[in-house]
Amino acid sequence: MSAAGMVVSWELSSGEWLLLHALIERCGVQVLVDHAGGAWQAARTRPRSARYFVSGWRSLPTPPPRAPGAGPNVVPLNPGAARPSTTDQRVRAGLDLAAQLREQENAQ
């Protein structure tokens, strides 16, 4: 969090450290830091302690398991780039219909 510019006190009780460890195991550090970044931006005053983020971290859902073999060197598949959106298809169909109607109108 410090590397992301969020410098806070980490004076936590033993129970809070255990909870934090469980949250790291469940969600991962990056998810917790990303969530803290949003909370940091939304805070009225600058948070001073990591305790500020704990309730939000507790409410995070458990992320789905990663696919076997997926790691930082795996390029994610972007299926949306391979096929046009349905909106594009509907617009194209509308334009085609308009062209047909113009042709019929001009033929009369």
Coordinates of C-alpha atoms in Angstrom, one line a residue:
M1 CA 0.0 0.0 0.0
S2 CA 2.9 2.3 0.7
A3 CA 4.1 1.9 -2.9
A4 CA 0.6 3.0 -4.0
G5 CA 1.0 6.2 -1.9
M6 CA -1.3 5.0 0.9
V7 CA 0.9 5.3 4.0
V8 CA -1.0 4.2 7.2
S9 CA -0.2 2.9 10.6
W10 CA -0.1 -0.9 10.9
E11 CA -0.5 -1.1 14.7
L12 CA -3.0 -3.9 14.9
S13 CA -4.1 -6.3 17.6
S14 CA -3.2 -10.0 17.4
G15 CA -6.7 -10.8 16.3
E16 CA -6.6 -8.1 13.6
W17 CA -3.3 -9.5 12.2
L18 CA -4.9 -13.0 12.1
L19 CA -7.9 -11.5 10.2
L20 CA -5.6 -9.7 7.8
H21 CA -3.6 -12.8 7.2
A22 CA -6.9 -14.7 6.4
L23 CA -8.0 -11.9 4.1
I24 CA -4.7 -12.0 2.2
E25 CA -5.0 -15.8 1.8
R26 CA -8.6 -15.5 0.6
C27 CA -8.4 -12.4 -1.7
G28 CA -4.7 -11.7 -2.4
V29 CA -2.7 -8.6 -1.7
Q30 CA -3.4 -6.9 -5.0
V31 CA -7.2 -7.1 -4.5
L32 CA -6.9 -5.7 -1.0
V33 CA -4.6 -2.8 -2.2
D34 CA -7.0 -2.1 -5.1
H35 CA -10.0 -1.9 -2.7
A36 CA -8.0 0.2 -0.3
G37 CA -7.2 2.6 -3.2
G38 CA -10.9 3.2 -3.8
A39 CA -11.6 3.6 -0.1
W40 CA -8.7 6.0 0.1
Q41 CA -10.1 8.2 -2.7
A42 CA -13.6 8.2 -1.2
A43 CA -12.4 9.1 2.4
R44 CA -13.4 12.5 3.7
T45 CA -10.1 12.7 5.6
R46 CA -6.9 10.8 5.0
P47 CA -7.0 7.4 6.7
R48 CA -4.4 7.1 9.4
S49 CA -4.6 3.4 10.2
A50 CA -5.0 0.1 8.3
R51 CA -8.0 -0.5 10.6
Y52 CA -9.9 2.0 8.3
F53 CA -9.9 -0.6 5.5
V54 CA -10.6 -3.8 7.4
S55 CA -14.4 -3.7 7.3
G56 CA -14.3 -3.1 3.5
W57 CA -11.8 -6.0 3.1
R58 CA -14.0 -8.3 5.1
S59 CA -17.0 -7.6 2.8
L60 CA -15.0 -8.6 -0.4
P61 CA -16.3 -11.7 -2.1
T62 CA -13.9 -14.6 -2.5
P63 CA -12.5 -14.4 -6.0
P64 CA -13.0 -17.4 -8.3
P65 CA -10.1 -19.9 -8.5
R66 CA -7.5 -19.2 -11.2
A67 CA -7.3 -21.5 -14.1
P68 CA -4.6 -24.1 -14.0
G69 CA -1.4 -22.8 -15.4
A70 CA -2.6 -19.2 -15.4
G71 CA 0.1 -16.9 -14.2
P72 CA 1.6 -13.5 -14.8
N73 CA 3.1 -14.7 -18.1
V74 CA -0.3 -15.9 -19.5
V75 CA -1.9 -13.5 -22.0
P76 CA -5.7 -13.4 -21.3
L77 CA -8.0 -14.3 -24.1
N78 CA -10.1 -11.4 -25.3
P79 CA -13.1 -13.0 -27.0
G80 CA -14.7 -9.6 -27.6
A81 CA -12.0 -8.5 -30.0
A82 CA -12.7 -11.5 -32.3
R83 CA -16.4 -10.9 -33.0
P84 CA -18.5 -7.8 -33.6
S85 CA -20.9 -6.6 -30.9
T86 CA -24.6 -7.3 -31.3
T87 CA -25.1 -3.5 -31.3
D88 CA -22.8 -3.3 -34.4
Q89 CA -24.8 -6.1 -36.0
R90 CA -28.2 -4.3 -35.3
V91 CA -26.9 -1.0 -36.7
R92 CA -25.7 -2.8 -39.8
A93 CA -29.0 -4.5 -40.3
G94 CA -30.8 -1.2 -39.8
L95 CA -28.6 0.5 -42.4
D96 CA -29.2 -2.3 -44.9
L97 CA -32.9 -2.2 -44.4
A98 CA -32.9 1.6 -44.9
A99 CA -30.9 1.1 -48.2
Q100 CA -33.4 -1.4 -49.4
L101 CA -36.4 0.9 -48.6
R102 CA -34.7 3.7 -50.5
E103 CA -34.2 1.5 -53.5
Q104 CA -37.9 0.5 -53.4
E105 CA -38.9 4.1 -53.1
N106 CA -36.8 5.2 -56.0
A107 CA -38.0 2.3 -58.1
Q108 CA -41.6 3.5 -57.9

